[in-house]
Amino acid sequence: MLGALAQADGLAWASILVKAAAYAAALIAAGSALANACLGALDAAGRRRLGRIGAASAIAAAALGALGLPVQAAFLAGAPEGTVDPTILGLVADGPLGAAMAWRALGLALILALPRRGGAAAGLAAAGAAVVCASFALRGHSVGEPRLLLGALITAHMLALAFWLGALAPLADAARRGPPALAAALAREFGAKALWAVGALVLAGAGLFVRLAGASAAALGSDYGAFFAIKLAVFAGVLGLAALNRLRLTPALAAEAPGAAARLRRSIGVEAALIGVVLLITAAATTLTAPAPP
């Protein structure tokens, strides 16, 4: 893994950073729509803020997706001139990346309905979130065979991660503005529903790795396996913080213990930062390595 990182040039790092930022924006947009649909404890003010976050993230994700096309063209060409080479740009746009970006743009457009009131708008935004998450299965290592299984696994994985990431902002917002009872109720509901998200993340992630790289020691010893192992270790930190929030900080918040809300906000901030690291590792892995066939 260190060898792969050491060999990465400026174009590779540009591709990694743009890809990671696009991942984050798209997942926050999708997650905002999913959190709005799944978290019944959200009050009206929380839903309005979440709608603005979702719409802004959708616009950012669309812009980053558009930027990703010339950046990928330059990476494939091995020179900055690739960003304006019509032949290479055409190859990128007509390939899996172009297809993924087209479907993702459709999903992001539907998420723009999130700030509007009413069940129809919420339903459109949730459908858009599903399309955005499914778009991740249209490119990268998941386009191999068995295509249907890999697509289902990556979509489930991204839906779970999007819900988790999208719920963090309303949780932090509720802890900031109070009252403590509302924030505690929202945290309890997220904690209960996050158990399903954790299950989907772990099972889908493990299934993807086994299908793509195999379950042997050699697979774990490869560069792709090393990236996967580090990503797993970082996500274990996310799970540890989530357990702390559920078992210690949420009860303290419900009991209106002094400083409980501030501690919960700090924990959520670290949780979000660790998920950002996971996305960066994923972007590096998909850019610099490929799983060896099992």
GROMACS .gro file of N, CA and C in nm, residues 8-21 67-68 71-72 74-75 287:
model
   63
    8ALA      N    1   0.221   0.750  -0.649
    8ALA     CA    2   0.116   0.838  -0.698
    8ALA      C    3   0.173   0.975  -0.731
    9ASP      N    4   0.142   1.025  -0.849
    9ASP     CA    5   0.188   1.157  -0.888
    9ASP      C    6   0.079   1.262  -0.862
   10GLY      N    7   0.103   1.384  -0.905
   10GLY     CA    8   0.009   1.491  -0.880
   10GLY      C    9  -0.127   1.466  -0.942
   11LEU      N   10  -0.130   1.407  -1.062
   11LEU     CA   11  -0.257   1.379  -1.126
   11LEU      C   12  -0.336   1.273  -1.049
   12ALA      N   13  -0.264   1.172  -0.997
   12ALA     CA   14  -0.331   1.069  -0.918
   12ALA      C   15  -0.390   1.129  -0.792
   13TRP      N   16  -0.315   1.217  -0.725
   13TRP     CA   17  -0.366   1.278  -0.602
   13TRP      C   18  -0.484   1.371  -0.632
   14ALA      N   19  -0.478   1.441  -0.745
   14ALA     CA   20  -0.592   1.525  -0.784
   14ALA      C   21  -0.716   1.439  -0.804
   15SER      N   22  -0.699   1.326  -0.870
   15SER     CA   23  -0.811   1.235  -0.892
   15SER      C   24  -0.866   1.183  -0.759
   16ILE      N   25  -0.775   1.146  -0.667
   16ILE     CA   26  -0.817   1.094  -0.537
   16ILE      C   27  -0.896   1.199  -0.460
   17LEU      N   28  -0.845   1.322  -0.455
   17LEU     CA   29  -0.909   1.425  -0.374
   17LEU      C   30  -1.043   1.467  -0.432
   18VAL      N   31  -1.051   1.481  -0.564
   18VAL     CA   32  -1.179   1.516  -0.625
   18VAL      C   33  -1.279   1.403  -0.605
   19LYS      N   34  -1.233   1.281  -0.621
   19LYS     CA   35  -1.322   1.166  -0.603
   19LYS      C   36  -1.374   1.158  -0.460
   20ALA      N   37  -1.285   1.177  -0.361
   20ALA     CA   38  -1.327   1.171  -0.221
   20ALA      C   39  -1.427   1.282  -0.188
   21ALA      N   40  -1.402   1.403  -0.239
   21ALA     CA   41  -1.494   1.515  -0.215
   21ALA      C   42  -1.629   1.488  -0.281
   67LEU      N   43  -1.652   1.807  -1.251
   67LEU     CA   44  -1.508   1.827  -1.245
   67LEU      C   45  -1.433   1.696  -1.256
   68GLY      N   46  -1.493   1.590  -1.206
   68GLY     CA   47  -1.426   1.460  -1.209
   68GLY      C   48  -1.400   1.407  -1.349
   71VAL      N   49  -1.070   1.566  -1.479
   71VAL     CA   50  -0.962   1.519  -1.391
   71VAL      C   51  -0.930   1.373  -1.424
   72GLN      N   52  -1.032   1.292  -1.443
   72GLN     CA   53  -1.008   1.151  -1.480
   72GLN      C   54  -0.943   1.141  -1.617
   74ALA      N   55  -0.735   1.358  -1.749
   74ALA     CA   56  -0.594   1.391  -1.730
   74ALA      C   57  -0.519   1.276  -1.666
   75PHE      N   58  -0.582   1.209  -1.569
   75PHE     CA   59  -0.518   1.095  -1.502
   75PHE      C   60  -0.493   0.982  -1.601
  287THR      N   61  -0.843   0.428  -0.701
  287THR     CA   62  -0.761   0.498  -0.800
  287THR      C   63  -0.628   0.427  -0.823
   0.00000   0.00000   0.00000
